[in-house]
Coordinates of C-alpha atoms and ligand atoms in Angstrom, one line a residue:
M1 CA -23.3 -80.6 -13.5
T2 CA -25.2 -83.5 -12.0
T3 CA -25.9 -87.0 -13.1
T4 CA -28.7 -89.3 -12.3
P5 CA -27.8 -92.8 -11.5
P6 CA -29.2 -95.2 -14.1
T7 CA -32.5 -96.6 -12.9
Q8 CA -33.2 -99.0 -15.7
S9 CA -31.3 -101.4 -17.9
I10 CA -30.7 -98.9 -20.6
T11 CA -28.1 -100.0 -23.1
R12 CA -25.8 -97.6 -24.9
A13 CA -23.2 -98.2 -27.5
I14 CA -20.5 -95.6 -27.6
R15 CA -18.4 -95.7 -30.8
G16 CA -14.9 -94.2 -31.1
R17 CA -11.2 -94.9 -30.7
V18 CA -11.2 -97.0 -27.5
L19 CA -8.2 -97.5 -25.3
H20 CA -7.7 -99.0 -21.9
F21 CA -5.0 -100.7 -19.9
L22 CA -4.7 -104.1 -18.4
R23 CA -1.3 -103.8 -16.8
D24 CA 1.8 -101.6 -16.7
P25 CA 3.2 -100.9 -20.1
Q26 CA 6.6 -100.3 -18.6
F27 CA 6.9 -103.9 -17.7
H28 CA 4.6 -105.8 -20.1
D29 CA 4.2 -105.9 -23.9
D30 CA 0.5 -106.7 -23.8
A31 CA -0.4 -103.9 -21.4
Y32 CA -3.3 -102.3 -23.3
Q33 CA -6.1 -102.8 -25.8
Y34 CA -6.8 -100.3 -28.4
W35 CA -9.4 -100.3 -31.1
E36 CA -9.2 -97.6 -33.8
D37 CA -12.9 -98.2 -34.6
G38 CA -14.0 -99.4 -31.3
V39 CA -17.1 -99.5 -29.2
L40 CA -18.1 -99.7 -25.6
I41 CA -21.4 -101.4 -24.8
V42 CA -22.8 -100.1 -21.6
T43 CA -25.8 -101.7 -19.8
A44 CA -27.3 -100.3 -16.6
G45 CA -24.2 -98.1 -16.0
H46 CA -21.7 -101.0 -16.4
I47 CA -19.4 -102.1 -19.2
A48 CA -21.0 -105.1 -21.0
A49 CA -18.3 -105.3 -23.7
A50 CA -15.5 -103.3 -25.2
G51 CA -13.8 -104.1 -28.5
D52 CA -13.7 -103.6 -32.2
Y53 CA -16.9 -102.1 -33.6
T54 CA -17.3 -104.6 -36.5
A55 CA -16.7 -107.5 -34.2
L56 CA -19.2 -106.4 -31.6
A57 CA -21.9 -104.7 -33.8
A58 CA -24.0 -107.8 -33.7
Q59 CA -24.1 -107.6 -29.9
I60 CA -25.6 -104.1 -29.8
P61 CA -29.3 -104.6 -29.0
A62 CA -31.8 -103.2 -31.5
G63 CA -33.2 -100.6 -29.1
A64 CA -29.7 -99.4 -27.9
E65 CA -28.8 -95.7 -28.0
V66 CA -25.8 -95.4 -30.2
I67 CA -23.5 -92.4 -29.5
D68 CA -21.0 -91.6 -32.2
H69 CA -17.6 -90.3 -31.0
R70 CA -15.7 -91.5 -34.0
G71 CA -12.3 -89.8 -34.4
K72 CA -12.2 -89.1 -30.7
L73 CA -10.4 -91.2 -28.0
I74 CA -12.5 -92.9 -25.4
L75 CA -10.6 -93.7 -22.2
P76 CA -11.6 -94.7 -18.6
G77 CA -12.2 -91.7 -16.5
F78 CA -9.1 -90.3 -14.7
I79 CA -8.4 -91.2 -11.1
D80 CA -6.8 -88.4 -9.0
T81 CA -5.3 -90.1 -6.0
H82 CA -4.4 -87.0 -3.9
V83 CA -6.3 -83.7 -4.0
H84 CA -7.3 -81.2 -1.3
Y85 CA -10.8 -79.9 -2.0
P86 CA -10.5 -77.2 0.7
Q87 CA -7.6 -75.8 -1.1
T88 CA -9.5 -75.1 -4.3
D89 CA -9.7 -71.3 -3.7
I90 CA -6.1 -70.9 -2.6
I91 CA -4.6 -72.7 -5.7
A92 CA -1.8 -70.6 -7.2
S93 CA -0.8 -68.9 -4.0
P94 CA 2.8 -67.8 -4.2
S95 CA 5.2 -69.1 -1.5
P96 CA 8.8 -69.9 -0.9
G97 CA 7.9 -73.5 0.2
L98 CA 5.6 -76.0 1.8
L99 CA 5.7 -75.0 5.5
H100 CA 5.3 -71.3 4.7
W101 CA 2.5 -72.1 2.3
L102 CA 0.7 -74.2 4.9
E103 CA 0.9 -71.5 7.5
T104 CA 0.1 -68.5 5.3
Y105 CA -2.6 -69.8 3.0
T106 CA -3.7 -73.3 3.7
F107 CA -4.5 -73.3 7.4
P108 CA -6.4 -69.9 7.4
E109 CA -8.5 -71.2 4.4
E110 CA -9.1 -74.6 6.0
R111 CA -10.5 -72.8 9.1
R112 CA -13.5 -71.7 7.0
F113 CA -14.7 -75.3 6.5
A114 CA -16.1 -75.5 10.0
E115 CA -19.1 -73.7 8.3
P116 CA -21.2 -76.4 6.6
E117 CA -22.6 -73.9 4.0
Y118 CA -19.2 -72.8 3.0
A119 CA -17.9 -76.3 2.8
A120 CA -20.9 -77.4 0.7
A121 CA -20.4 -74.5 -1.8
V122 CA -16.7 -75.3 -2.3
A123 CA -17.4 -79.1 -2.4
G124 CA -19.9 -78.5 -5.2
F125 CA -17.5 -76.5 -7.3
F126 CA -14.7 -78.9 -6.6
A127 CA -16.8 -81.9 -7.7
D128 CA -17.8 -80.1 -10.9
E129 CA -14.2 -79.1 -11.6
L130 CA -13.1 -82.7 -11.3
L131 CA -15.7 -83.8 -13.8
R132 CA -14.9 -81.0 -16.2
N133 CA -11.3 -82.3 -16.2
G134 CA -12.3 -85.8 -16.9
T135 CA -11.6 -87.0 -13.3
T136 CA -14.4 -89.4 -12.4
S137 CA -12.8 -90.8 -9.2
A138 CA -10.7 -89.1 -6.6
V139 CA -9.1 -89.6 -3.3
A140 CA -9.6 -86.3 -1.8
W141 CA -8.8 -84.5 1.4
S142 CA -11.2 -82.6 3.6
T143 CA -10.3 -80.5 6.7
V144 CA -10.2 -81.3 10.3
H145 CA -13.9 -80.6 10.5
T146 CA -16.4 -83.4 10.1
A147 CA -18.7 -81.0 8.4
S148 CA -16.1 -80.6 5.6
A149 CA -16.1 -84.4 4.9
D150 CA -19.9 -84.6 5.1
A151 CA -20.2 -81.8 2.6
L152 CA -17.8 -83.4 0.1
F153 CA -19.4 -86.9 0.5
A154 CA -22.8 -85.3 -0.1
E155 CA -21.8 -83.4 -3.3
A156 CA -19.9 -86.4 -4.7
D157 CA -22.9 -88.6 -4.0
R158 CA -25.2 -86.1 -5.9
R159 CA -23.0 -86.5 -8.9
N160 CA -22.4 -90.2 -8.4
L161 CA -18.6 -89.8 -8.3
R162 CA -16.5 -92.6 -7.0
L163 CA -14.9 -90.7 -4.2
V164 CA -12.8 -91.3 -1.1
T165 CA -12.3 -88.7 1.5
G166 CA -11.7 -88.4 5.2
K167 CA -11.5 -85.7 7.9
V168 CA -8.0 -84.6 8.6
L169 CA -6.5 -85.7 11.9
M170 CA -4.1 -83.1 13.5
D171 CA -3.6 -82.5 17.2
R172 CA -0.4 -80.5 17.4
N173 CA 1.9 -78.1 15.5
C174 CA -0.9 -76.4 13.8
P175 CA -3.2 -73.4 14.7
E176 CA -5.5 -74.0 17.7
F177 CA -8.6 -73.5 15.5
L178 CA -7.7 -76.6 13.4
R179 CA -6.9 -79.0 16.2
D180 CA -8.7 -82.1 17.2
T181 CA -7.4 -84.6 19.9
A182 CA -6.4 -88.2 19.6
E183 CA -9.8 -89.2 21.1
S184 CA -12.1 -86.8 19.2
G185 CA -10.3 -87.4 15.9
A186 CA -10.8 -91.1 16.2
R187 CA -14.4 -90.8 17.3
D188 CA -15.3 -88.4 14.5
S189 CA -13.5 -90.6 12.0
A190 CA -15.5 -93.7 13.2
D191 CA -18.7 -91.6 13.0
L192 CA -18.0 -90.6 9.4
I193 CA -17.1 -94.2 8.5
S194 CA -20.5 -95.4 9.8
R195 CA -22.3 -92.6 7.8
W196 CA -20.5 -92.8 4.5
H197 CA -18.1 -95.7 4.0
G198 CA -19.5 -98.1 1.4
K199 CA -22.5 -95.9 0.7
N200 CA -23.1 -95.9 -3.1
R201 CA -19.7 -95.0 -4.6
L202 CA -18.2 -93.4 -1.5
S203 CA -15.4 -94.7 0.7
Y204 CA -13.6 -93.4 3.7
A205 CA -9.8 -92.7 4.2
I206 CA -8.2 -92.4 7.6
T207 CA -6.4 -89.1 7.1
P208 CA -3.6 -88.1 9.4
R209 CA -2.3 -84.9 7.8
F210 CA 1.4 -85.8 8.2
A211 CA 3.6 -86.9 11.1
P212 CA 4.5 -83.4 12.4
T213 CA 0.9 -82.5 13.1
S214 CA -0.1 -85.7 15.0
S215 CA 1.1 -86.7 18.4
D216 CA 2.2 -90.3 19.1
A217 CA -1.2 -90.8 20.7
Q218 CA -3.0 -89.7 17.6
L219 CA -0.8 -91.9 15.3
A220 CA -1.5 -94.8 17.6
A221 CA -5.3 -94.0 17.3
C222 CA -4.9 -94.0 13.5
G223 CA -3.4 -97.5 13.8
E224 CA -6.3 -98.7 15.9
L225 CA -8.8 -97.2 13.4
A226 CA -6.9 -99.0 10.6
R227 CA -7.2 -102.3 12.4
A228 CA -10.9 -101.7 13.3
Y229 CA -11.7 -100.8 9.7
P230 CA -9.5 -103.1 7.5
D231 CA -11.2 -102.0 4.3
A232 CA -10.9 -98.2 5.0
F233 CA -8.3 -96.4 2.9
I234 CA -5.5 -94.5 4.6
Q235 CA -3.9 -91.3 3.2
T236 CA -1.1 -89.0 4.4
H237 CA 1.9 -87.1 3.2
V238 CA 5.5 -88.4 3.5
A239 CA 9.0 -87.1 2.7
E240 CA 7.8 -84.2 0.5
N241 CA 10.2 -81.5 1.3
R242 CA 13.7 -81.2 2.8
D243 CA 12.7 -78.8 5.6
E244 CA 9.7 -81.1 6.5
V245 CA 12.0 -84.2 6.6
K246 CA 14.4 -82.4 8.9
W247 CA 11.6 -81.3 11.2
V248 CA 10.2 -84.9 11.3
A249 CA 13.7 -86.2 12.3
E250 CA 13.7 -83.8 15.2
L251 CA 10.2 -84.6 16.3
F252 CA 10.7 -88.4 16.0
P253 CA 14.4 -89.0 16.9
Q254 CA 13.7 -92.7 17.5
A255 CA 12.3 -93.4 14.1
R256 CA 14.6 -95.0 11.5
S257 CA 13.0 -92.8 8.8
Y258 CA 10.0 -90.7 8.1
L259 CA 8.1 -93.6 6.5
D260 CA 9.1 -95.8 9.4
I261 CA 6.9 -93.6 11.7
Y262 CA 3.8 -94.6 9.8
D263 CA 5.0 -98.2 9.6
H264 CA 5.4 -98.3 13.4
Y265 CA 1.8 -97.4 13.8
G266 CA 0.5 -100.0 11.3
L267 CA -0.4 -97.5 8.5
L268 CA 1.4 -99.3 5.7
R269 CA -0.9 -101.7 3.8
P270 CA -2.8 -102.1 0.6
G271 CA -5.2 -99.1 0.2
A272 CA -2.8 -96.7 1.9
L273 CA -1.7 -93.8 -0.2
Y274 CA 1.4 -91.9 0.5
G275 CA 1.6 -88.4 -1.1
H276 CA 4.9 -87.2 -2.6
A277 CA 7.4 -89.9 -1.3
I278 CA 10.4 -88.0 -2.7
Y279 CA 13.0 -88.4 0.1
L280 CA 12.9 -92.1 0.6
D281 CA 15.9 -94.5 1.0
Q282 CA 16.1 -98.0 -0.3
D283 CA 14.8 -99.6 2.9
D284 CA 11.7 -97.3 2.7
R285 CA 11.1 -98.2 -0.9
K286 CA 11.4 -101.9 -0.2
R287 CA 9.0 -101.6 2.8
L288 CA 6.5 -99.6 0.7
A289 CA 6.6 -102.2 -2.1
D290 CA 6.3 -105.1 0.3
S291 CA 3.4 -103.5 2.2
G292 CA 1.2 -103.0 -0.9
A293 CA 0.8 -99.3 -0.1
A294 CA 1.0 -96.9 -3.0
V295 CA 2.6 -93.6 -3.8
A296 CA 0.6 -90.6 -5.0
H297 CA 3.1 -88.7 -7.2
C298 CA 2.2 -85.0 -7.3
P299 CA 4.5 -83.4 -9.9
T300 CA 2.9 -80.0 -10.3
S301 CA 2.9 -79.5 -6.6
N302 CA 6.4 -80.7 -6.2
L303 CA 7.5 -78.2 -8.8
F304 CA 5.4 -75.4 -7.6
L305 CA 6.5 -75.7 -4.0
G306 CA 10.0 -76.5 -5.0
S307 CA 9.8 -79.7 -3.1
G308 CA 11.8 -82.0 -5.3
F309 CA 11.9 -84.6 -8.0
Y310 CA 10.2 -88.0 -7.7
D311 CA 12.8 -90.7 -8.7
F312 CA 11.2 -93.0 -11.3
H313 CA 14.4 -95.1 -11.7
Q314 CA 14.3 -96.0 -8.0
S315 CA 10.5 -96.3 -8.0
D316 CA 10.6 -98.8 -10.9
A317 CA 13.6 -100.7 -9.4
H318 CA 11.5 -101.4 -6.4
R319 CA 8.3 -101.8 -8.4
L320 CA 6.5 -99.3 -6.3
N321 CA 2.7 -98.9 -6.8
V322 CA 2.9 -95.4 -8.2
T323 CA -0.1 -93.3 -9.2
L324 CA -0.6 -89.7 -10.4
A325 CA -2.2 -86.9 -8.5
T326 CA -2.8 -83.2 -8.8
D327 CA -2.4 -82.3 -5.1
V328 CA -4.5 -79.1 -5.7
G329 CA -3.9 -76.6 -4.1
G330 CA -0.2 -77.2 -3.7
G331 CA -0.6 -78.6 -7.2
T332 CA -1.4 -76.0 -9.9
S333 CA -4.1 -77.7 -12.0
F334 CA -7.1 -80.0 -11.7
S335 CA -6.1 -81.5 -15.1
M336 CA -4.6 -84.9 -15.1
L337 CA -3.2 -84.0 -18.5
R338 CA -1.4 -81.1 -17.1
T339 CA -0.2 -83.4 -14.3
M340 CA 1.2 -85.8 -16.9
N341 CA 3.0 -82.9 -18.6
A342 CA 4.8 -82.1 -15.3
A343 CA 5.4 -85.8 -14.5
H344 CA 7.1 -86.3 -17.8
K345 CA 9.4 -83.3 -17.3
V346 CA 10.2 -84.2 -13.7
A347 CA 11.1 -87.7 -14.9
R348 CA 13.3 -86.2 -17.7
M349 CA 15.2 -84.2 -15.1
G350 CA 16.2 -87.6 -13.6
G351 CA 17.2 -89.0 -16.9
Y352 CA 14.1 -91.1 -17.1
H353 CA 11.7 -91.4 -20.0
L354 CA 8.1 -91.5 -18.8
S355 CA 6.1 -92.6 -21.9
A356 CA 2.6 -91.3 -22.6
L357 CA 1.3 -94.8 -22.5
R358 CA 2.7 -95.2 -19.0
M359 CA 1.2 -91.9 -17.9
F360 CA -2.3 -92.7 -19.1
Y361 CA -1.9 -96.1 -17.4
L362 CA -0.9 -94.4 -14.2
A363 CA -3.9 -92.0 -14.3
T364 CA -6.4 -94.9 -14.8
R365 CA -5.6 -98.5 -14.2
A366 CA -2.7 -98.1 -11.9
A367 CA -4.7 -96.0 -9.5
A368 CA -7.6 -98.5 -9.7
D369 CA -5.3 -101.3 -8.8
A370 CA -3.7 -99.4 -6.0
L371 CA -7.2 -98.8 -4.5
G372 CA -8.4 -102.3 -5.0
W373 CA -10.8 -101.2 -7.6
S374 CA -9.7 -103.1 -10.6
E375 CA -13.1 -104.7 -10.9
R376 CA -14.8 -101.4 -10.5
V377 CA -13.2 -98.6 -12.5
G378 CA -10.0 -97.8 -14.3
S379 CA -10.5 -100.0 -17.3
F380 CA -13.2 -101.3 -19.7
T381 CA -13.2 -104.8 -18.3
P382 CA -16.7 -106.2 -18.5
G383 CA -18.6 -105.6 -15.2
C384 CA -16.7 -102.4 -14.5
E385 CA -18.7 -99.2 -13.8
A386 CA -18.9 -97.3 -17.0
D387 CA -16.9 -94.1 -16.1
F388 CA -15.3 -92.9 -19.3
I389 CA -14.1 -89.7 -21.0
V390 CA -13.8 -88.6 -24.6
L391 CA -10.7 -86.8 -25.7
D392 CA -10.8 -84.6 -28.7
P393 CA -7.7 -84.5 -30.9
Q394 CA -9.2 -81.4 -32.6
A395 CA -9.6 -79.5 -29.3
T396 CA -7.4 -76.6 -30.2
P397 CA -5.8 -75.6 -33.5
L398 CA -2.3 -76.6 -32.3
I399 CA -3.4 -80.0 -30.9
A400 CA -5.3 -80.6 -34.1
R401 CA -2.1 -80.0 -36.1
R402 CA 0.0 -82.1 -33.9
S403 CA -2.6 -84.9 -33.8
E404 CA -2.7 -84.9 -37.6
R405 CA 1.1 -85.6 -37.6
S406 CA 0.9 -88.4 -35.0
E407 CA 1.9 -91.7 -36.5
T408 CA 1.5 -93.9 -33.4
L409 CA -0.8 -94.1 -30.5
E410 CA 2.1 -93.0 -28.3
E411 CA 2.5 -89.9 -30.3
Q412 CA -1.2 -89.0 -30.1
L413 CA -1.2 -89.6 -26.3
F414 CA 1.9 -87.7 -25.9
A415 CA 0.4 -84.7 -27.7
F416 CA -2.6 -84.8 -25.3
A417 CA -0.3 -85.0 -22.3
M418 CA 2.0 -82.2 -23.4
L419 CA -0.5 -79.8 -25.0
G420 CA -3.8 -80.8 -23.3
D421 CA -5.9 -79.7 -20.4
D422 CA -9.6 -79.4 -19.7
R423 CA -10.2 -78.2 -23.3
V424 CA -9.4 -81.7 -24.6
I425 CA -12.0 -83.3 -22.4
G426 CA -15.0 -83.4 -24.8
N427 CA -17.4 -85.6 -22.9
V428 CA -17.5 -87.2 -19.5
Y429 CA -19.7 -90.2 -18.6
V430 CA -20.4 -91.3 -15.1
M431 CA -21.8 -94.8 -14.9
G432 CA -22.9 -94.5 -18.5
E433 CA -24.6 -91.2 -18.1
A434 CA -23.3 -88.0 -19.6
A435 CA -22.1 -85.6 -17.0
G436 CA -22.0 -81.9 -17.8
A437 CA -21.3 -81.4 -21.6
S438 CA -24.0 -83.0 -23.5
A439 CA -23.3 -86.0 -25.7
P440 CA -23.7 -85.6 -29.5
A441 CA -26.9 -86.6 -31.1
A442 CA -27.6 -90.3 -31.5
H443 CA -27.1 -91.8 -35.0
Ligands
LIG1 N1 1.9 -81.6 4.0 C1 1.0 -81.5 5.0 N2 -0.1 -80.9 4.6 C2 0.0 -80.7 3.3 C3 -0.8 -80.1 2.3 O1 -1.9 -79.7 2.6 N3 -0.3 -80.1 1.1 C4 0.9 -80.6 0.7 N4 1.3 -80.5 -0.5 N5 1.7 -81.1 1.7 C5 1.3 -81.1 2.9
LIG2 ZN1 -1.4 -83.0 -0.2

């Protein structure tokens, strides 16, 4: 499943039910645009226009290729903000909880990524699996090995994915075979930044695994890297699991909270993504919101590992920048639709109604905004890169029946979120080019 970057100013018009988000539907009435008979006009891999077909038909150039997806829903490609590619092959490994799961499955598997050929093979599968699930952008984790990050960058680049990754930094409390040092980790990160950050659609994330596996010296080095590379992303885990939070309190007795450790080292800022963020207090939430950092909410993982329930009431009260993530392989699916399913149920357990409109916003525009990419991906704003997916309301007999009954856009989206998975993703386009499944014949 590879795509070729567009080399000429080819124009395509893609017709179907077109939906995208401008802002958060939880807080705004005019949050999205939806055209029942809509069209995307794509030139040289970028959105030229999006709107009602009849209104825009005159703008479609005579020689344009017209692709007919009428009846299907065209959305911006999904953005998964936290996913571990080296855990692809240990997805669905049974365990009583996070720390046992890391020791038993994760660390032994991550050891294998020292081998560039192994890393490349998994990275290729991973990138295809993202695309098959309609995920055209991801913030992904590699392992401690630079070769693992090189492999994923290379495979993402071959498919022209918009992808962020970084080598994991960990210099203590993990097996010897996965350790770097504060110095080597910083040096390797800087090397990777110079090789990949800003190349085509690739970006780098400074990636301390979580506070327990980094010494103070390493966290300080992360802060220095963050200062040296102000446009690099930052990713880590925070307050995911009760045992982990207890351990962190023992390791960092001087810290006010788990989040405060990262804050102390200058790791809270726009473009920083905090995975899980379940066990936060009000001061943490206020600080997260003020800093411009974002949360990667990982509901299938939180359920699977029994980690806990993300609190949407509190999150909204503080206007946290929340995004949705699969967290494979703690998470149990690459599908952002399956992830929405879990997110909705987790929210329900907290007495919160997470609407389908909100979930599709979280999986597209919210993530783009959190990453500073609102002019690049996540919506059909003219000038954006034309990453989009086509969802099929007839994908399965049951989804077809439920879609038939849907009276509102919310109901249709909710059916996709509750019943859907990769089977619903009919077509995937990366910068205007069909990836994988072929587009229907032109009309
Ligand atoms: N905390 C530290 N490492 C990991 C990881 O790989 N997955 C999850 N879910 N939590 C972590
Ligand atoms: Zn994770």
